[in-house]
PDB file of C-alpha atoms in Angstrom:
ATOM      1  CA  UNK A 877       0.252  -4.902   5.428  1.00 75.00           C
ATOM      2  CA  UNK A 878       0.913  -8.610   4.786  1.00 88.00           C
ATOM      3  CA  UNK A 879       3.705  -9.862   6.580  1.00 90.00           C
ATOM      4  CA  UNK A 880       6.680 -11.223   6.553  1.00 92.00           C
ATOM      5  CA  UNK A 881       8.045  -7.921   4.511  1.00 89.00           C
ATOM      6  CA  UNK A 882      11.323  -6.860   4.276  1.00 87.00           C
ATOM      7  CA  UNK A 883      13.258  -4.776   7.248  1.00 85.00           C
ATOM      8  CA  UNK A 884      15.182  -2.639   4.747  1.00 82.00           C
ATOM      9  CA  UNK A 885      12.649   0.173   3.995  1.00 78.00           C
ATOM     10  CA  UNK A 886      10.694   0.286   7.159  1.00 77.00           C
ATOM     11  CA  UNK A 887      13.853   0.759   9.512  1.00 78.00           C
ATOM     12  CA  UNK A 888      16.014   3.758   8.766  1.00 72.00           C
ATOM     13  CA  UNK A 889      19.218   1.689   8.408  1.00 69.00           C
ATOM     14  CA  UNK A 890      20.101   1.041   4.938  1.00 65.00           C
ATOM     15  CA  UNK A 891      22.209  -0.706   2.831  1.00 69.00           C
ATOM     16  CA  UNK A 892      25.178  -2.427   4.790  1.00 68.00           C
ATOM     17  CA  UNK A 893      23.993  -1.257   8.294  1.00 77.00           C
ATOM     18  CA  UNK A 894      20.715  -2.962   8.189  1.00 82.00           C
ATOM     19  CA  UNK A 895      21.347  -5.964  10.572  1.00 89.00           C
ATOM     20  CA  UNK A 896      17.628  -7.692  10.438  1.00 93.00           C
ATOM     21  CA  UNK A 897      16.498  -9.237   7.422  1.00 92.00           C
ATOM     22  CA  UNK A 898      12.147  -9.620   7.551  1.00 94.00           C
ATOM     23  CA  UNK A 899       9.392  -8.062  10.040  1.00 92.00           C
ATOM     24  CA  UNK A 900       7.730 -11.041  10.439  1.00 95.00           C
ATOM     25  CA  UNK A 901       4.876  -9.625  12.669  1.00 94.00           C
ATOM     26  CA  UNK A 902       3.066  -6.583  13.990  1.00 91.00           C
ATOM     27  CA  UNK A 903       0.687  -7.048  16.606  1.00 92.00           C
ATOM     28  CA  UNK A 904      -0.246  -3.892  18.738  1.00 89.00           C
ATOM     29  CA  UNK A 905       3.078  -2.950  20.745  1.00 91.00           C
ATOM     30  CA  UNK A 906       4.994  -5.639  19.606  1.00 95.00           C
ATOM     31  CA  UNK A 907       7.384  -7.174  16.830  1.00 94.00           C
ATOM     32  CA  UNK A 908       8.991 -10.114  15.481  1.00 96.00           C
ATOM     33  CA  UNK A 909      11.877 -10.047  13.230  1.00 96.00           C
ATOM     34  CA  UNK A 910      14.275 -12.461  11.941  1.00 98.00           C
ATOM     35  CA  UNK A 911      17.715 -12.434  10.688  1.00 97.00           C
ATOM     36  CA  UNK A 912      20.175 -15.414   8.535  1.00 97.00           C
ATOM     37  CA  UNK A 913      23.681 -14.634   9.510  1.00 97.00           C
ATOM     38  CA  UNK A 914      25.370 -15.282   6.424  1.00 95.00           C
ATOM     39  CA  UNK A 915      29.113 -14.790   6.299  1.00 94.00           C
ATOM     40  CA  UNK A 916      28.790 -11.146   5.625  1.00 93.00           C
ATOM     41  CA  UNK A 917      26.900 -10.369   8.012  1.00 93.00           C
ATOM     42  CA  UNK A 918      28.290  -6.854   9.761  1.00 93.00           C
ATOM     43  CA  UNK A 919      27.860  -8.110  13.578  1.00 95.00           C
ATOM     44  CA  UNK A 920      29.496 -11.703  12.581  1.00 97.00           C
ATOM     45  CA  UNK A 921      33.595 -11.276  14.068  1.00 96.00           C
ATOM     46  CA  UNK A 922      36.212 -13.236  12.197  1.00 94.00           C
ATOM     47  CA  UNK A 923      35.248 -16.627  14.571  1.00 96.00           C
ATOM     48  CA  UNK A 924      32.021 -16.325  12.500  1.00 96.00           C
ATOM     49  CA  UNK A 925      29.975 -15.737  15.742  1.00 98.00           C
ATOM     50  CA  UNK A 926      27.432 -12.884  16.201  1.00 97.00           C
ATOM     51  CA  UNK A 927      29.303  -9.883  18.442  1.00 96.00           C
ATOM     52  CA  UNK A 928      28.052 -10.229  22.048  1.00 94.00           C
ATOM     53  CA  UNK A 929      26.499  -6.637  21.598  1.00 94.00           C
ATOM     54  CA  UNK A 930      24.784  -7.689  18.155  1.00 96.00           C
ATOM     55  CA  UNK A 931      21.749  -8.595  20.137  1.00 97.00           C
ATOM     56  CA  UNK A 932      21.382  -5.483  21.214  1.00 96.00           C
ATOM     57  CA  UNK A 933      21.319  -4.116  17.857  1.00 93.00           C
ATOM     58  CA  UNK A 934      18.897  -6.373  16.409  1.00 95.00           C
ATOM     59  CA  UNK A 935      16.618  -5.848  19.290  1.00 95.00           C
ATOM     60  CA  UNK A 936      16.744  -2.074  18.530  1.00 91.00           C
ATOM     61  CA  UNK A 937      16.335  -2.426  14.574  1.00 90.00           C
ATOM     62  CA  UNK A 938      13.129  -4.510  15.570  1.00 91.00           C
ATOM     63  CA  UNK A 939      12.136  -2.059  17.554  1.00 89.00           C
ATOM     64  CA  UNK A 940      12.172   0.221  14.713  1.00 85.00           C
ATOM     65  CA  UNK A 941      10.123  -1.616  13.082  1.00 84.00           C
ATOM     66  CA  UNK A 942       7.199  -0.886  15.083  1.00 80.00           C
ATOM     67  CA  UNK A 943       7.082   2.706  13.911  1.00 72.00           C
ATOM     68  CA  UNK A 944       8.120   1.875  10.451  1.00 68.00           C
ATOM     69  CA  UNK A 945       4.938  -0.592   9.472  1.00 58.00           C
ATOM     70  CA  UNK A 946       3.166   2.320  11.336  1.00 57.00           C
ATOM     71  CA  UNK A 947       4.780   4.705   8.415  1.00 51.00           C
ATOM     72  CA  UNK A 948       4.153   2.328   5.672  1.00 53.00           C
ATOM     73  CA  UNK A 949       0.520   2.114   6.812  1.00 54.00           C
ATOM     74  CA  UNK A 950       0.296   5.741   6.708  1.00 49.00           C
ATOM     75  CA  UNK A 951      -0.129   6.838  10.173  1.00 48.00           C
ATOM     76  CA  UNK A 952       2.995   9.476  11.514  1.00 47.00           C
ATOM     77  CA  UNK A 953       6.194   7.888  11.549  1.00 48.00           C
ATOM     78  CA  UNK A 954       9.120   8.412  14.084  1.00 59.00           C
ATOM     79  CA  UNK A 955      12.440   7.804  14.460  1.00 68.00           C
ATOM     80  CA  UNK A 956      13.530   5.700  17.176  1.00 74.00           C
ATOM     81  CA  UNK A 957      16.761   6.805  19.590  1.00 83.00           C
ATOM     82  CA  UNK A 958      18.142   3.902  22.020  1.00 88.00           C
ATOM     83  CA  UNK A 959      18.353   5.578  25.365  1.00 91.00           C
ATOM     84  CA  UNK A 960      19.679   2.588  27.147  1.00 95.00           C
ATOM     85  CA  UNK A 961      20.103  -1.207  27.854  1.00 96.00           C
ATOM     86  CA  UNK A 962      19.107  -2.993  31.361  1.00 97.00           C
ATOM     87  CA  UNK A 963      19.150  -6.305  32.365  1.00 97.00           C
ATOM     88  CA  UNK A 964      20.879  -7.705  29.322  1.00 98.00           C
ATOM     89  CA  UNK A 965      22.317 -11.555  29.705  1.00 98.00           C
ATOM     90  CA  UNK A 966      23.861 -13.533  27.322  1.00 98.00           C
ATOM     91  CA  UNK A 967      22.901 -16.995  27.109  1.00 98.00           C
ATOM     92  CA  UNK A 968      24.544 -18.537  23.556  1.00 98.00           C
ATOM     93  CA  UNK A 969      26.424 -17.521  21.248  1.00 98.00           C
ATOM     94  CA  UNK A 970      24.577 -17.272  17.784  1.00 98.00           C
ATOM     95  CA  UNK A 971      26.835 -18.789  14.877  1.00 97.00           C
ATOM     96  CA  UNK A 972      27.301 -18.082  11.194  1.00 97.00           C
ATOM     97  CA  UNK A 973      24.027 -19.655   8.910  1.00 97.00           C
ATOM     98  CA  UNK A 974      21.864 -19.481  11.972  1.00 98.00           C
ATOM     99  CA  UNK A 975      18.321 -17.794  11.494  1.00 98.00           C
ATOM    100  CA  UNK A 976      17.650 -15.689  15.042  1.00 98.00           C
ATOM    101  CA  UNK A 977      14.122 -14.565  16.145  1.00 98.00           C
ATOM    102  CA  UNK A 978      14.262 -11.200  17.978  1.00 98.00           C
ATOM    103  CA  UNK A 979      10.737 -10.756  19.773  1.00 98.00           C
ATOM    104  CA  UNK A 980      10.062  -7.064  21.136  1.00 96.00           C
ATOM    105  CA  UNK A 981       7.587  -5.183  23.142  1.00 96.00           C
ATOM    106  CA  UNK A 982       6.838  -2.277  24.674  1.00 93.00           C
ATOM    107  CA  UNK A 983       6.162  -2.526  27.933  1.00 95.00           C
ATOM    108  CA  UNK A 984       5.808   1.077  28.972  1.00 95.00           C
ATOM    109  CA  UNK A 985       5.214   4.366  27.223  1.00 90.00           C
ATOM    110  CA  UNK A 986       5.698   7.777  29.017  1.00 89.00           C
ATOM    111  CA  UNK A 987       6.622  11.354  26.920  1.00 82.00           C
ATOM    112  CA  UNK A 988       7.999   9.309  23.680  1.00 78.00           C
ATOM    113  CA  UNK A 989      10.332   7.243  25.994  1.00 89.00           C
ATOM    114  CA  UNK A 990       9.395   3.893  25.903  1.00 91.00           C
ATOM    115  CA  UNK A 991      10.783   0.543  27.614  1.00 95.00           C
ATOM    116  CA  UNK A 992      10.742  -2.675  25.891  1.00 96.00           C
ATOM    117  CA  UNK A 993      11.318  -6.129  26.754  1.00 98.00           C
ATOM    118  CA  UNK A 994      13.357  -8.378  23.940  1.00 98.00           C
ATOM    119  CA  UNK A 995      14.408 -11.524  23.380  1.00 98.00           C
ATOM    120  CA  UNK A 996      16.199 -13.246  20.647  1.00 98.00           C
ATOM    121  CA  UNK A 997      15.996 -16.703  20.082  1.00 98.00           C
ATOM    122  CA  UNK A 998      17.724 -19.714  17.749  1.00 98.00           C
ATOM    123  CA  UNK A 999      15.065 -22.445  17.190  1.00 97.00           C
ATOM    124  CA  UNK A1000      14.514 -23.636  20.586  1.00 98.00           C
ATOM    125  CA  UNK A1001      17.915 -21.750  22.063  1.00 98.00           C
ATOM    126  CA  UNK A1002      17.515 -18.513  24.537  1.00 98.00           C
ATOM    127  CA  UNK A1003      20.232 -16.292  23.224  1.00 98.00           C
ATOM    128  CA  UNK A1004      19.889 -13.260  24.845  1.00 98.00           C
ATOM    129  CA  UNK A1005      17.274 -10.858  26.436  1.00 98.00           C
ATOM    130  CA  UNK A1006      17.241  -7.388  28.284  1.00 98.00           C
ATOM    131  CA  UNK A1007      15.407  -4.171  27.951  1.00 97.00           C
ATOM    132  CA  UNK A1008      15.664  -1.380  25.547  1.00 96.00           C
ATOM    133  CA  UNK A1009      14.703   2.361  26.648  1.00 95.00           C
ATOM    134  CA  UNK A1010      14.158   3.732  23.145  1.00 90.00           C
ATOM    135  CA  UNK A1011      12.894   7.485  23.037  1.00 88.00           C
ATOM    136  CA  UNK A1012      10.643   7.704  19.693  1.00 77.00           C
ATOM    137  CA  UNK A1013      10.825  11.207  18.037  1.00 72.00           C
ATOM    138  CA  UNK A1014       7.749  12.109  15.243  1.00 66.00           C
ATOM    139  CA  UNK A1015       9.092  13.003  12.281  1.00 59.00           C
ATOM    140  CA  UNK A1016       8.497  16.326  10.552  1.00 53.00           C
TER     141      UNK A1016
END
């Protein structure tokens, strides 16, 4: 697979509810995507700032993503469930037009749960980080 390559199609949110625009990178447990928050963006609230939970969100579409370029490359795909969120912060607030890099990685695997480690990013800007616990279930 040659990246960058469009989220829509390897995550299983579609249309309006996919909130990451590229998969810029797949490198063994770990992903970059990236997202432009243009006005209609679903996690943008009327002050044209990304919702304080968006981050979560586009950590866990990312996150996705690792199964899904493991689909398109024809190897078993899986559905991803979010389990949890730990040591989240908030460090910015991401505004309408920005481009945001969300960086995740798992960390540890045990019975299809796995933890991951995310951050998303605004050029130089720290936005947010935290950990995911995402149970992966093989599709059928």
């Amino acid at each position: 697979m040659t990246f960058p390559v469009p989220a829509q199609g390897l995550i299983p949110h579609r249309e309006g509810m996919c909130c990451i625009d590229s998969i810029l990178s797949v490198e063994g447990q770990q992903v970059q995507a990236s997202v432009t928050l243009h006005g209609d963006h679903l996690l943008l609230n009327e002050d044209g700032l990304l919702d304080r939970c968006g981050y979560v969100e586009l950590a866990a579409q990312a996150a996705c993503g690792l199964k899904g370029t493991d689909a398109a490359a024809g190897r078993a795909s899986a559905t991803a469930l979010l389990a949890s969120v730990n040591h989240y912060r908030i460090f910015d607030d991401a505004k309408m037009d920005e481009t945001l890099l969300i960086c995740v990685a798992i960390t540890t695997e045990l019975a299809g749960l796995s933890m991951l480690d995310f951050n998303v990013t605004c050029g130089p800007r720290l936005l947010a980080s935290g950990q995911l616990k995402v149970f992966y279930q093989a599709d059928n």
